[in-house]
Amino acid sequence: MSAKRGSQKSRPKTSWDPLARWYDGWVGKEGSKHHRKLAIPAVLELLHLQAGERVLDMGAGQGVLAPFISRAGGIYTGIDVSEKLLAYARKHHREHGKFVHGNALHLSGIPQFTPQSFDAVVFLLSIQDMDPLNEALESAAWALVPGGRVVILMTHPCFRIPRQSGWGWDEGRKLQFRRVDRYLTQLAIPLKPYPGQTGVSRSFHRPLQDYVNTLAENGLYMDRMKEIPTYKVKKTGPRAKAENLANREIPLFLALRAVKFLGE
Ligand SMILES: C[S@@+](CC[C@H](N)C(=O)[O-])C[C@H]1O[C@@H](n2cnc3c(N)ncnc32)[C@H](O)[C@@H]1O
């Protein structure tokens, strides 16, 4: 392998270093409301963790998942390519686990990792920040024991495609609908910056079939799925009833669980 290729592998362009300060301010030590009310409960439900199990958090960010895993009796390791987010992770959650710097797509090249050494691998709001998908799932499969599981929590790829989907209002039927402009094509979409955010990130959109098929191609067979609506409820306003119905019916997040093939 050439030196150039090696350095690209160890430093992918998807690091959230430029967003680290803003992201830590938004998520905080305890996690954002989306983490606490929706994403983490779904991950824990699908993980179905047993005491003493080893969990690898791919794209751990500032470590929001660590205390939940350690309190459930798991042994937590987080990996991220952003040194800055890992510094926050160690500041907030050092006592809950270990944080490793590196490219999650190439775990086999990181000395701290050995094959088949985790009972579960989690991608918490990180798989859509990694590219290519096949390398992320191949790497997860490499780290898992046979029978181990991978849990992926992401924004729902069928309904929540950044810049290519949105809400609309049907005046005749007095209902709020979800518009989807593009779906089947893979897209790398630059996200609109939030107020106070300095860097820009890209979200990698893939249709659902890509997740299911790429999991299976890496010996990871899906056995559970959870589609999660927002927790938000609108109390007032002429469209509150219609908005609440749409919010209950059209999910915000998708969680998948797949189990690594046990072999012959
Ligand atoms: C949206 S953040 C999610 C962080 C955390 N899981 C959470 O829920 O708060 C996505 C994370 O993926 C990390 N990331 C992107 N590509 C990566 C890669 N190839 N290896 C490791 N981490 C990566 C980014 O640096 C960032 O911290």
mmCIF file of C-alpha atoms and ligand atoms in Angstrom:
data_model
loop_
_atom_site.group_PDB
_atom_site.id
_atom_site.type_symbol
_atom_site.label_atom_id
_atom_site.label_comp_id
_atom_site.label_asym_id
_atom_site.label_seq_id
_atom_site.Cartn_x
_atom_site.Cartn_y
_atom_site.Cartn_z
ATOM 1 C CA MET A 1 0.000 0.000 0.000
ATOM 2 C CA SER A 2 1.351 3.448 -0.881
ATOM 3 C CA ALA A 3 2.063 5.954 1.912
ATOM 4 C CA LYS A 4 -0.480 8.303 0.350
ATOM 5 C CA ARG A 5 -3.234 5.707 0.473
ATOM 6 C CA GLY A 6 -2.280 4.733 4.026
ATOM 7 C CA SER A 7 -2.533 8.301 5.284
ATOM 8 C CA GLN A 8 -5.910 8.757 3.600
ATOM 9 C CA LYS A 9 -7.141 5.625 5.323
ATOM 10 C CA SER A 10 -6.034 6.794 8.746
ATOM 11 C CA ARG A 11 -7.436 10.311 8.280
ATOM 12 C CA PRO A 12 -10.750 10.193 6.431
ATOM 13 C CA LYS A 13 -12.402 13.481 5.449
ATOM 14 C CA THR A 14 -15.447 12.651 7.565
ATOM 15 C CA SER A 15 -13.898 13.674 10.914
ATOM 16 C CA TRP A 16 -16.051 16.014 12.988
ATOM 17 C CA ASP A 17 -13.031 17.911 14.318
ATOM 18 C CA PRO A 18 -14.249 21.179 12.724
ATOM 19 C CA LEU A 19 -17.677 20.723 14.393
ATOM 20 C CA ALA A 20 -16.428 19.457 17.762
ATOM 21 C CA ARG A 21 -16.965 22.564 19.880
ATOM 22 C CA TRP A 22 -20.409 23.254 18.493
ATOM 23 C CA TYR A 23 -21.454 19.572 18.768
ATOM 24 C CA ASP A 24 -20.327 19.261 22.382
ATOM 25 C CA GLY A 25 -22.230 22.447 23.222
ATOM 26 C CA TRP A 26 -25.380 21.049 21.591
ATOM 27 C CA VAL A 27 -25.208 17.485 22.940
ATOM 28 C CA GLY A 28 -23.666 18.247 26.351
ATOM 29 C CA LYS A 29 -22.496 15.671 28.845
ATOM 30 C CA GLU A 30 -25.920 14.051 29.229
ATOM 31 C CA GLY A 31 -26.854 13.863 25.528
ATOM 32 C CA SER A 32 -29.336 15.888 23.460
ATOM 33 C CA LYS A 33 -33.078 15.340 23.908
ATOM 34 C CA HIS A 34 -33.035 13.256 20.733
ATOM 35 C CA HIS A 35 -30.346 11.054 22.256
ATOM 36 C CA ARG A 36 -32.044 10.675 25.626
ATOM 37 C CA LYS A 37 -35.673 10.344 24.569
ATOM 38 C CA LEU A 38 -35.358 8.413 21.297
ATOM 39 C CA ALA A 39 -32.004 7.218 20.043
ATOM 40 C CA ILE A 40 -30.310 5.747 23.114
ATOM 41 C CA PRO A 41 -33.417 3.921 24.456
ATOM 42 C CA ALA A 42 -33.851 2.275 21.020
ATOM 43 C CA VAL A 43 -30.166 1.280 20.871
ATOM 44 C CA LEU A 44 -30.343 -0.218 24.371
ATOM 45 C CA GLU A 45 -33.539 -2.097 23.529
ATOM 46 C CA LEU A 46 -32.040 -3.663 20.401
ATOM 47 C CA LEU A 47 -28.679 -4.323 22.056
ATOM 48 C CA HIS A 48 -30.326 -6.321 24.852
ATOM 49 C CA LEU A 49 -27.028 -6.154 26.710
ATOM 50 C CA GLN A 50 -25.880 -8.850 29.131
ATOM 51 C CA ALA A 51 -23.542 -7.982 32.009
ATOM 52 C CA GLY A 52 -19.884 -8.208 31.021
ATOM 53 C CA GLU A 53 -20.477 -7.883 27.276
ATOM 54 C CA ARG A 54 -17.937 -5.846 25.294
ATOM 55 C CA VAL A 55 -19.422 -3.040 23.208
ATOM 56 C CA LEU A 56 -17.656 -1.044 20.500
ATOM 57 C CA ASP A 57 -19.140 2.387 19.686
ATOM 58 C CA MET A 58 -18.173 3.348 16.094
ATOM 59 C CA GLY A 59 -18.010 7.128 15.656
ATOM 60 C CA ALA A 60 -18.387 7.650 19.403
ATOM 61 C CA GLY A 61 -18.139 11.452 19.180
ATOM 62 C CA GLN A 62 -18.023 12.995 22.648
ATOM 63 C CA GLY A 63 -18.984 9.662 24.226
ATOM 64 C CA VAL A 64 -22.692 10.138 24.904
ATOM 65 C CA LEU A 65 -23.379 6.369 24.842
ATOM 66 C CA ALA A 66 -20.621 5.377 27.298
ATOM 67 C CA PRO A 67 -22.433 5.898 30.634
ATOM 68 C CA PHE A 68 -25.527 4.044 29.403
ATOM 69 C CA ILE A 69 -23.463 0.994 28.436
ATOM 70 C CA SER A 70 -21.406 0.945 31.617
ATOM 71 C CA ARG A 71 -24.510 1.396 33.828
ATOM 72 C CA ALA A 72 -26.099 -1.569 32.021
ATOM 73 C CA GLY A 73 -23.058 -3.678 32.984
ATOM 74 C CA GLY A 74 -21.308 -3.557 29.583
ATOM 75 C CA ILE A 75 -17.634 -2.898 28.901
ATOM 76 C CA TYR A 76 -17.444 0.149 26.666
ATOM 77 C CA THR A 77 -14.905 1.143 23.998
ATOM 78 C CA GLY A 78 -15.503 4.150 21.750
ATOM 79 C CA ILE A 79 -13.590 4.903 18.555
ATOM 80 C CA ASP A 80 -13.637 8.176 16.643
ATOM 81 C CA VAL A 81 -11.471 9.870 14.079
ATOM 82 C CA SER A 82 -11.975 13.289 15.707
ATOM 83 C CA GLU A 83 -9.297 13.994 18.342
ATOM 84 C CA LYS A 84 -11.265 17.022 19.500
ATOM 85 C CA LEU A 85 -14.488 15.095 20.174
ATOM 86 C CA LEU A 86 -12.483 12.378 21.934
ATOM 87 C CA ALA A 87 -10.996 15.024 24.238
ATOM 88 C CA TYR A 88 -14.574 15.947 25.266
ATOM 89 C CA ALA A 89 -15.437 12.237 25.596
ATOM 90 C CA ARG A 90 -12.555 11.681 28.015
ATOM 91 C CA LYS A 91 -13.448 14.829 29.951
ATOM 92 C CA HIS A 92 -17.104 13.789 30.362
ATOM 93 C CA HIS A 93 -16.997 10.000 30.527
ATOM 94 C CA ARG A 94 -13.481 8.709 31.229
ATOM 95 C CA GLU A 95 -14.760 6.556 34.102
ATOM 96 C CA HIS A 96 -17.265 4.788 31.820
ATOM 97 C CA GLY A 97 -14.905 3.275 29.284
ATOM 98 C CA LYS A 98 -12.009 3.563 26.911
ATOM 99 C CA PHE A 99 -11.784 5.985 23.974
ATOM 100 C CA VAL A 100 -9.534 5.199 21.025
ATOM 101 C CA HIS A 101 -8.522 7.527 18.205
ATOM 102 C CA GLY A 102 -8.644 6.044 14.710
ATOM 103 C CA ASN A 103 -10.533 5.289 11.555
ATOM 104 C CA ALA A 104 -13.441 2.967 12.397
ATOM 105 C CA LEU A 105 -13.465 1.767 8.789
ATOM 106 C CA HIS A 106 -10.063 0.139 9.272
ATOM 107 C CA LEU A 107 -10.032 -1.342 12.783
ATOM 108 C CA SER A 108 -7.673 -4.092 11.657
ATOM 109 C CA GLY A 109 -4.941 -1.462 11.179
ATOM 110 C CA ILE A 110 -5.207 -0.131 14.769
ATOM 111 C CA PRO A 111 -2.976 -1.950 17.277
ATOM 112 C CA GLN A 112 -5.524 -1.746 20.162
ATOM 113 C CA PHE A 113 -8.011 -3.901 18.225
ATOM 114 C CA THR A 114 -8.046 -7.647 17.564
ATOM 115 C CA PRO A 115 -10.532 -9.611 15.455
ATOM 116 C CA GLN A 116 -13.636 -11.110 17.092
ATOM 117 C CA SER A 117 -13.152 -9.208 20.346
ATOM 118 C CA PHE A 118 -16.558 -7.497 20.751
ATOM 119 C CA ASP A 119 -20.006 -8.909 21.538
ATOM 120 C CA ALA A 120 -21.738 -5.884 20.028
ATOM 121 C CA VAL A 121 -20.935 -2.978 17.732
ATOM 122 C CA VAL A 122 -23.042 0.202 17.715
ATOM 123 C CA PHE A 123 -23.334 2.993 15.155
ATOM 124 C CA LEU A 124 -25.232 5.719 17.014
ATOM 125 C CA LEU A 125 -26.057 8.508 14.537
ATOM 126 C CA SER A 126 -22.715 7.875 12.857
ATOM 127 C CA ILE A 127 -23.204 5.477 9.912
ATOM 128 C CA GLN A 128 -24.513 8.309 7.702
ATOM 129 C CA ASP A 129 -21.285 10.200 8.476
ATOM 130 C CA MET A 130 -19.085 7.353 7.230
ATOM 131 C CA ASP A 131 -18.190 6.400 3.693
ATOM 132 C CA PRO A 132 -18.025 3.908 2.066
ATOM 133 C CA LEU A 133 -20.699 1.848 3.784
ATOM 134 C CA ASN A 134 -19.133 -1.484 2.875
ATOM 135 C CA GLU A 135 -15.881 -0.643 4.685
ATOM 136 C CA ALA A 136 -17.776 0.418 7.821
ATOM 137 C CA LEU A 137 -19.768 -2.838 7.952
ATOM 138 C CA GLU A 138 -16.824 -5.035 6.969
ATOM 139 C CA SER A 139 -14.855 -3.475 9.817
ATOM 140 C CA ALA A 140 -17.749 -4.044 12.255
ATOM 141 C CA ALA A 141 -18.017 -7.689 11.194
ATOM 142 C CA TRP A 142 -14.242 -8.113 11.683
ATOM 143 C CA ALA A 143 -14.517 -6.863 15.284
ATOM 144 C CA LEU A 144 -17.523 -9.029 16.232
ATOM 145 C CA VAL A 145 -17.539 -12.528 17.701
ATOM 146 C CA PRO A 146 -19.691 -15.016 15.748
ATOM 147 C CA GLY A 147 -23.242 -14.530 17.023
ATOM 148 C CA GLY A 148 -22.408 -10.946 18.040
ATOM 149 C CA ARG A 149 -24.714 -8.156 16.936
ATOM 150 C CA VAL A 150 -24.469 -4.795 15.281
ATOM 151 C CA VAL A 151 -27.005 -2.083 16.107
ATOM 152 C CA ILE A 152 -27.374 0.901 13.779
ATOM 153 C CA LEU A 153 -29.392 3.988 14.694
ATOM 154 C CA MET A 154 -29.776 6.572 11.925
ATOM 155 C CA THR A 155 -32.143 9.203 10.612
ATOM 156 C CA HIS A 156 -34.732 7.299 8.616
ATOM 157 C CA PRO A 157 -33.302 6.928 5.096
ATOM 158 C CA CYS A 158 -36.760 6.545 3.508
ATOM 159 C CA PHE A 159 -38.289 9.764 4.869
ATOM 160 C CA ARG A 160 -35.577 12.078 6.186
ATOM 161 C CA ILE A 161 -33.194 12.665 3.307
ATOM 162 C CA PRO A 162 -31.374 15.953 3.959
ATOM 163 C CA ARG A 163 -32.319 18.605 1.369
ATOM 164 C CA GLN A 164 -34.289 16.007 -0.611
ATOM 165 C CA SER A 165 -37.362 15.609 1.621
ATOM 166 C CA GLY A 166 -39.588 17.897 3.683
ATOM 167 C CA TRP A 167 -43.042 18.612 5.040
ATOM 168 C CA GLY A 168 -45.892 19.936 2.909
ATOM 169 C CA TRP A 169 -49.462 21.051 3.562
ATOM 170 C CA ASP A 170 -52.467 19.755 1.614
ATOM 171 C CA GLU A 171 -55.080 22.494 1.990
ATOM 172 C CA GLY A 172 -57.916 20.450 0.465
ATOM 173 C CA ARG A 173 -57.440 17.503 2.810
ATOM 174 C CA LYS A 174 -56.140 19.616 5.709
ATOM 175 C CA LEU A 175 -53.232 17.277 6.217
ATOM 176 C CA GLN A 176 -49.501 17.513 6.570
ATOM 177 C CA PHE A 177 -47.623 15.257 4.179
ATOM 178 C CA ARG A 178 -44.000 14.240 3.713
ATOM 179 C CA ARG A 179 -42.469 14.935 0.328
ATOM 180 C CA VAL A 180 -39.576 12.766 -0.904
ATOM 181 C CA ASP A 181 -37.756 14.179 -3.934
ATOM 182 C CA ARG A 182 -34.963 11.611 -4.293
ATOM 183 C CA TYR A 183 -34.423 8.229 -2.710
ATOM 184 C CA LEU A 184 -32.783 5.426 -4.702
ATOM 185 C CA THR A 185 -29.563 7.233 -5.620
ATOM 186 C CA GLN A 186 -26.683 7.375 -3.144
ATOM 187 C CA LEU A 187 -25.908 11.005 -2.297
ATOM 188 C CA ALA A 188 -23.230 12.866 -0.326
ATOM 189 C CA ILE A 189 -25.155 15.875 0.938
ATOM 190 C CA PRO A 190 -23.486 18.919 2.580
ATOM 191 C CA LEU A 191 -25.594 19.746 5.657
ATOM 192 C CA LYS A 192 -26.857 23.247 6.371
ATOM 193 C CA PRO A 193 -24.837 24.699 9.255
ATOM 194 C CA TYR A 194 -26.657 25.335 12.551
ATOM 195 C CA PRO A 195 -26.254 28.762 14.232
ATOM 196 C CA GLY A 196 -22.841 28.948 15.887
ATOM 197 C CA GLN A 197 -21.449 26.048 13.845
ATOM 198 C CA THR A 198 -18.178 26.763 12.042
ATOM 199 C CA GLY A 199 -17.434 23.555 10.049
ATOM 200 C CA VAL A 200 -19.684 21.770 7.566
ATOM 201 C CA SER A 201 -20.431 18.050 7.542
ATOM 202 C CA ARG A 202 -21.735 15.769 4.820
ATOM 203 C CA SER A 203 -24.444 13.181 5.213
ATOM 204 C CA PHE A 204 -24.202 10.042 3.081
ATOM 205 C CA HIS A 205 -27.652 9.030 1.934
ATOM 206 C CA ARG A 206 -28.251 5.422 0.852
ATOM 207 C CA PRO A 207 -31.543 3.656 0.242
ATOM 208 C CA LEU A 208 -32.604 1.017 2.758
ATOM 209 C CA GLN A 209 -31.751 -1.836 0.378
ATOM 210 C CA ASP A 210 -28.066 -0.806 0.544
ATOM 211 C CA TYR A 211 -28.018 -1.259 4.330
ATOM 212 C CA VAL A 212 -29.745 -4.657 4.283
ATOM 213 C CA ASN A 213 -27.694 -5.986 1.360
ATOM 214 C CA THR A 214 -24.318 -4.670 2.593
ATOM 215 C CA LEU A 215 -24.969 -6.111 6.054
ATOM 216 C CA ALA A 216 -25.752 -9.507 4.497
ATOM 217 C CA GLU A 217 -22.686 -9.348 2.208
ATOM 218 C CA ASN A 218 -20.603 -9.070 5.386
ATOM 219 C CA GLY A 219 -22.293 -12.022 7.123
ATOM 220 C CA LEU A 220 -24.557 -9.762 9.227
ATOM 221 C CA TYR A 221 -28.208 -10.822 9.091
ATOM 222 C CA MET A 222 -30.911 -8.398 10.131
ATOM 223 C CA ASP A 223 -33.326 -9.743 12.745
ATOM 224 C CA ARG A 224 -34.921 -6.609 14.191
ATOM 225 C CA MET A 225 -35.946 -3.145 13.100
ATOM 226 C CA LYS A 226 -37.513 -0.213 14.935
ATOM 227 C CA GLU A 227 -38.972 2.925 13.322
ATOM 228 C CA ILE A 228 -39.092 5.810 15.758
ATOM 229 C CA PRO A 229 -41.281 8.938 15.540
ATOM 230 C CA THR A 230 -40.247 12.239 17.146
ATOM 231 C CA TYR A 231 -41.137 12.908 20.778
ATOM 232 C CA LYS A 232 -42.295 16.420 19.882
ATOM 233 C CA VAL A 233 -45.991 17.261 20.283
ATOM 234 C CA LYS A 234 -47.419 20.574 19.107
ATOM 235 C CA LYS A 235 -49.997 21.892 21.570
ATOM 236 C CA THR A 236 -51.422 24.952 19.814
ATOM 237 C CA GLY A 237 -52.015 26.359 16.346
ATOM 238 C CA PRO A 238 -54.524 25.679 13.561
ATOM 239 C CA ARG A 239 -52.500 22.776 12.163
ATOM 240 C CA ALA A 240 -51.478 21.198 15.480
ATOM 241 C CA LYS A 241 -53.707 18.133 15.065
ATOM 242 C CA ALA A 242 -52.496 17.449 11.514
ATOM 243 C CA GLU A 243 -48.853 18.058 12.447
ATOM 244 C CA ASN A 244 -49.088 15.724 15.404
ATOM 245 C CA LEU A 245 -50.647 13.008 13.248
ATOM 246 C CA ALA A 246 -47.855 13.363 10.665
ATOM 247 C CA ASN A 247 -45.225 13.310 13.408
ATOM 248 C CA ARG A 248 -46.713 10.137 14.888
ATOM 249 C CA GLU A 249 -46.986 8.403 11.513
ATOM 250 C CA ILE A 250 -43.739 9.314 9.772
ATOM 251 C CA PRO A 251 -40.661 8.179 11.671
ATOM 252 C CA LEU A 252 -37.612 10.302 12.381
ATOM 253 C CA PHE A 253 -35.150 7.501 13.165
ATOM 254 C CA LEU A 254 -34.583 3.936 12.043
ATOM 255 C CA ALA A 255 -32.816 1.368 14.221
ATOM 256 C CA LEU A 256 -31.588 -1.940 12.791
ATOM 257 C CA ARG A 257 -30.070 -4.957 14.461
ATOM 258 C CA ALA A 258 -28.101 -7.628 12.606
ATOM 259 C CA VAL A 259 -26.418 -10.758 13.959
ATOM 260 C CA LYS A 260 -23.070 -12.078 12.735
ATOM 261 C CA PHE A 261 -23.302 -15.461 11.042
ATOM 262 C CA LEU A 262 -22.193 -18.247 13.385
ATOM 263 C CA GLY A 263 -20.444 -20.206 10.607
ATOM 264 C CA GLU A 264 -20.849 -23.824 9.566
HETATM 265 C C1 LIG B 1 -23.012 12.774 14.209
HETATM 266 S S1 LIG B 1 -21.538 12.372 15.050
HETATM 267 C C2 LIG B 1 -22.221 11.179 16.199
HETATM 268 C C3 LIG B 1 -21.394 11.037 17.424
HETATM 269 C C4 LIG B 1 -22.033 10.169 18.530
HETATM 270 N N1 LIG B 1 -22.217 8.808 18.126
HETATM 271 C C5 LIG B 1 -23.330 10.770 18.983
HETATM 272 O O1 LIG B 1 -24.388 10.157 18.799
HETATM 273 O O2 LIG B 1 -23.282 11.876 19.550
HETATM 274 C C6 LIG B 1 -20.677 11.339 13.878
HETATM 275 C C7 LIG B 1 -19.289 10.940 14.337
HETATM 276 O O3 LIG B 1 -18.690 10.017 13.419
HETATM 277 C C8 LIG B 1 -17.291 10.284 13.388
HETATM 278 N N2 LIG B 1 -16.689 9.663 12.209
HETATM 279 C C9 LIG B 1 -16.910 9.937 10.905
HETATM 280 N N3 LIG B 1 -16.166 9.138 10.115
HETATM 281 C C10 LIG B 1 -15.458 8.328 10.943
HETATM 282 C C11 LIG B 1 -14.525 7.278 10.732
HETATM 283 N N4 LIG B 1 -14.190 6.892 9.491
HETATM 284 N N5 LIG B 1 -14.001 6.655 11.823
HETATM 285 C C12 LIG B 1 -14.345 7.026 13.073
HETATM 286 N N6 LIG B 1 -15.224 8.021 13.332
HETATM 287 C C13 LIG B 1 -15.783 8.658 12.280
HETATM 288 C C14 LIG B 1 -17.222 11.796 13.405
HETATM 289 O O4 LIG B 1 -15.943 12.290 13.752
HETATM 290 C C15 LIG B 1 -18.313 12.109 14.444
HETATM 291 O O5 LIG B 1 -17.782 12.150 15.737
#
